[in-house]
Amino acid sequence: MNPPILFSRVQLKYLFWIICIPIFLGSCTQKKTPQSARFIYAQVKNGAFYLENKPLFIKGCNYWYGGYIAQAGDTMGYNRLKRELDFLHKQGINNIRVMVSSEGDYTYPYRISPSLRPHKDSMDTALFYGFDALLYELNLRNMTATMVLGNNWEWSGGFGQYLDWHKEKHGENILPKTENWDWDRFSQYLPQFYTCDLCKSRFQNTISHILNRKNQIDGILYQQHPAIFAWELANEPRPMLLSAWNSYKNWISETASLIHQTDSNHLIAIGQEGCISLFNDLSKFQEIHELPNIDYATIHIWPKTWNWYDGSSAASVADTTLDKTVQYIEGHANICKKIKKPLVIEEFGLHRDGNQFNPESSVQNRYLYYGLVLNEIKNFNVSGFNFWGAIALPQNVNENGFMLPGSAYSADPPQEEQGLYGVYTSDSSIWQLIRSFHPK
């Protein structure tokens, strides 16, 4: 047996410090928990974006499906997410625009399924894992997301679905590609959302679920997450009718205020297309973007959808189309300069040559059109862009164009032909144009 080790009082004193100091120092230098960390968020100063007191330019793309592809237990989906974010990061993309909320069940084939809110009184909270993964992976790459909270259109459920849940008062939803579809009737139907208290209450409930979500991967509340750049009230919300203007404006003000009360960290935008959806009245664009809780303005540019040309591929880059594009950017940029708020061109796109969908088709016209938009961004000191969209999957392309059951989500939503506006990874000229763009 070895004799016991005895220590003098002085030796014990030194032994205490030898053992305890490293433990004490270690506890002080441990990585802080996410909830106690200090995060840096984008700000608006003098009509421009800033991050850590440095000018910030949004160089982004639409990636609406980003939160829907990496569900819990889906290793392939998670790996796809990481590969695509790696690719986008290499192209210089620092922001993606994402559709968060979705409503309704699988019975309408041209919308997101499964959805975040499949029924009026329930949320599919398991779907949140995909957004947890997205925000976590974005943060690793110093990228951010613009998070869209609703939709004017049916492809994610949108306002029409909230109304349909109360059809006894508002009538049945009017859906494209069905016998019920009629644009004029739809334009009368949809504005009811802005005066439907139950619809708005459920929409606010959806927002509350999202803002109060705690990321299960990194432990950070969404309302504090550094990978979130901004909240958008909805994708392309329109008053639809002049008679709905006041209720539309009130909804914007109320919803933005609600978000700001819960989350004072992140910026807020409406998600607006511009005056094309406001009765071609720039003063109305100014009016809603002067609201105090709206931090910056957005516009979208869709020359074919808006009938700026006759739909033929050759006319897509005709002088009239290009001139209208420049005028549209200039008019809204001047308003934003006047009200001292940043402007982001957060949607723009053009068909592939010959109005084709397949990845082998040419994108020369698209290259010219993107080049024009990017040049005008410099000319009018626009604060950012998100082109539409990345990444179109070649395996989704089929003879009918539309997404087949079981197809992976891609740049073009379920209601549009796959490959319509999506930029394939093989469209090297487009990516080179994006990669080489610098705002100054």
PDB file of N, CA and C in Angstrom, residues 6 39 41 66 71 74 89 91 108 116 124 151 157 179 188 190 217 226 267 285 287 290 298 305 389 406 419-420 428:
ATOM      1  N   LEU A   6       0.123  13.798   1.934  1.00  0.00           N
ATOM      2  CA  LEU A   6      -0.255  14.880   2.830  1.00  0.00           C
ATOM      3  C   LEU A   6       0.206  16.204   2.240  1.00  0.00           C
ATOM      4  N   PHE A  39     -26.980  39.759 -31.500  1.00  0.00           N
ATOM      5  CA  PHE A  39     -27.008  39.605 -32.947  1.00  0.00           C
ATOM      6  C   PHE A  39     -27.056  40.971 -33.624  1.00  0.00           C
ATOM      7  N   TYR A  41     -28.436  43.163 -36.823  1.00  0.00           N
ATOM      8  CA  TYR A  41     -29.518  43.160 -37.799  1.00  0.00           C
ATOM      9  C   TYR A  41     -29.357  44.337 -38.755  1.00  0.00           C
ATOM     10  N   GLY A  66     -37.370  27.206 -50.177  1.00  0.00           N
ATOM     11  CA  GLY A  66     -36.202  26.883 -49.352  1.00  0.00           C
ATOM     12  C   GLY A  66     -36.508  26.220 -48.029  1.00  0.00           C
ATOM     13  N   GLN A  71     -36.988  18.447 -44.649  1.00  0.00           N
ATOM     14  CA  GLN A  71     -37.822  18.061 -43.516  1.00  0.00           C
ATOM     15  C   GLN A  71     -37.091  17.064 -42.605  1.00  0.00           C
ATOM     16  N   ASP A  74     -35.241  13.665 -43.487  1.00  0.00           N
ATOM     17  CA  ASP A  74     -35.027  13.605 -44.935  1.00  0.00           C
ATOM     18  C   ASP A  74     -33.587  14.019 -45.244  1.00  0.00           C
ATOM     19  N   HIS A  89     -24.139  30.751 -52.699  1.00  0.00           N
ATOM     20  CA  HIS A  89     -23.112  31.530 -52.005  1.00  0.00           C
ATOM     21  C   HIS A  89     -21.923  31.797 -52.916  1.00  0.00           C
ATOM     22  N   GLN A  91     -22.014  32.207 -56.024  1.00  0.00           N
ATOM     23  CA  GLN A  91     -22.395  33.177 -57.047  1.00  0.00           C
ATOM     24  C   GLN A  91     -22.484  34.596 -56.471  1.00  0.00           C
ATOM     25  N   TYR A 108     -56.388  20.940 -54.127  1.00  0.00           N
ATOM     26  CA  TYR A 108     -56.101  21.788 -55.285  1.00  0.00           C
ATOM     27  C   TYR A 108     -54.661  21.507 -55.714  1.00  0.00           C
ATOM     28  N   LEU A 116     -48.326  24.641 -44.319  1.00  0.00           N
ATOM     29  CA  LEU A 116     -48.087  24.962 -42.911  1.00  0.00           C
ATOM     30  C   LEU A 116     -49.398  25.024 -42.127  1.00  0.00           C
ATOM     31  N   ASP A 124     -49.421  22.657 -39.139  1.00  0.00           N
ATOM     32  CA  ASP A 124     -48.547  21.488 -39.258  1.00  0.00           C
ATOM     33  C   ASP A 124     -47.163  21.904 -38.783  1.00  0.00           C
ATOM     34  N   ASN A 151     -49.891  35.527 -49.131  1.00  0.00           N
ATOM     35  CA  ASN A 151     -49.884  35.536 -50.598  1.00  0.00           C
ATOM     36  C   ASN A 151     -51.223  36.043 -51.123  1.00  0.00           C
ATOM     37  N   GLY A 157     -51.999  28.909 -51.231  1.00  0.00           N
ATOM     38  CA  GLY A 157     -53.232  29.023 -50.448  1.00  0.00           C
ATOM     39  C   GLY A 157     -53.681  30.466 -50.414  1.00  0.00           C
ATOM     40  N   GLU A 179     -63.223  25.332 -63.349  1.00  0.00           N
ATOM     41  CA  GLU A 179     -64.409  25.878 -64.007  1.00  0.00           C
ATOM     42  C   GLU A 179     -64.905  27.148 -63.322  1.00  0.00           C
ATOM     43  N   GLN A 188     -63.381  40.818 -57.457  1.00  0.00           N
ATOM     44  CA  GLN A 188     -64.426  41.206 -56.521  1.00  0.00           C
ATOM     45  C   GLN A 188     -64.339  40.389 -55.225  1.00  0.00           C
ATOM     46  N   LEU A 190     -61.535  38.653 -53.762  1.00  0.00           N
ATOM     47  CA  LEU A 190     -60.355  38.678 -52.902  1.00  0.00           C
ATOM     48  C   LEU A 190     -60.322  39.851 -51.922  1.00  0.00           C
ATOM     49  N   ILE A 217     -32.775  23.701 -34.105  1.00  0.00           N
ATOM     50  CA  ILE A 217     -31.382  23.330 -34.391  1.00  0.00           C
ATOM     51  C   ILE A 217     -30.416  24.234 -33.643  1.00  0.00           C
ATOM     52  N   PRO A 226     -30.499  35.985 -36.640  1.00  0.00           N
ATOM     53  CA  PRO A 226     -29.665  36.842 -37.485  1.00  0.00           C
ATOM     54  C   PRO A 226     -29.731  36.494 -38.969  1.00  0.00           C
ATOM     55  N   LEU A 267     -36.403  44.157 -40.271  1.00  0.00           N
ATOM     56  CA  LEU A 267     -37.091  45.099 -41.140  1.00  0.00           C
ATOM     57  C   LEU A 267     -38.433  44.523 -41.601  1.00  0.00           C
ATOM     58  N   PHE A 285     -48.526  54.213 -54.296  1.00  0.00           N
ATOM     59  CA  PHE A 285     -47.302  53.492 -53.920  1.00  0.00           C
ATOM     60  C   PHE A 285     -46.575  54.273 -52.830  1.00  0.00           C
ATOM     61  N   GLU A 287     -47.936  56.467 -50.760  1.00  0.00           N
ATOM     62  CA  GLU A 287     -48.779  56.547 -49.568  1.00  0.00           C
ATOM     63  C   GLU A 287     -48.594  55.350 -48.645  1.00  0.00           C
ATOM     64  N   GLU A 290     -44.988  55.137 -47.063  1.00  0.00           N
ATOM     65  CA  GLU A 290     -44.676  56.144 -46.047  1.00  0.00           C
ATOM     66  C   GLU A 290     -45.178  55.739 -44.666  1.00  0.00           C
ATOM     67  N   THR A 298     -40.612  47.694 -52.298  1.00  0.00           N
ATOM     68  CA  THR A 298     -40.260  46.684 -53.292  1.00  0.00           C
ATOM     69  C   THR A 298     -41.072  46.923 -54.558  1.00  0.00           C
ATOM     70  N   THR A 305     -46.306  38.954 -68.400  1.00  0.00           N
ATOM     71  CA  THR A 305     -47.555  38.869 -67.647  1.00  0.00           C
ATOM     72  C   THR A 305     -48.337  40.178 -67.741  1.00  0.00           C
ATOM     73  N   GLY A 389     -35.821  32.823 -60.823  1.00  0.00           N
ATOM     74  CA  GLY A 389     -35.547  32.385 -59.482  1.00  0.00           C
ATOM     75  C   GLY A 389     -34.557  31.235 -59.595  1.00  0.00           C
ATOM     76  N   GLY A 406     -45.265  14.390 -56.914  1.00  0.00           N
ATOM     77  CA  GLY A 406     -44.033  13.828 -56.377  1.00  0.00           C
ATOM     78  C   GLY A 406     -42.766  14.530 -56.836  1.00  0.00           C
ATOM     79  N   GLY A 419     -39.474  25.445 -65.240  1.00  0.00           N
ATOM     80  CA  GLY A 419     -38.496  25.955 -66.190  1.00  0.00           C
ATOM     81  C   GLY A 419     -38.921  27.252 -66.841  1.00  0.00           C
ATOM     82  N   LEU A 420     -40.100  27.753 -66.484  1.00  0.00           N
ATOM     83  CA  LEU A 420     -40.632  28.974 -67.096  1.00  0.00           C
ATOM     84  C   LEU A 420     -39.714  30.170 -66.858  1.00  0.00           C
ATOM     85  N   SER A 428     -25.016  29.083 -67.450  1.00  0.00           N
ATOM     86  CA  SER A 428     -23.757  29.686 -66.991  1.00  0.00           C
ATOM     87  C   SER A 428     -23.664  31.176 -67.295  1.00  0.00           C
TER      88      SER A 428
END
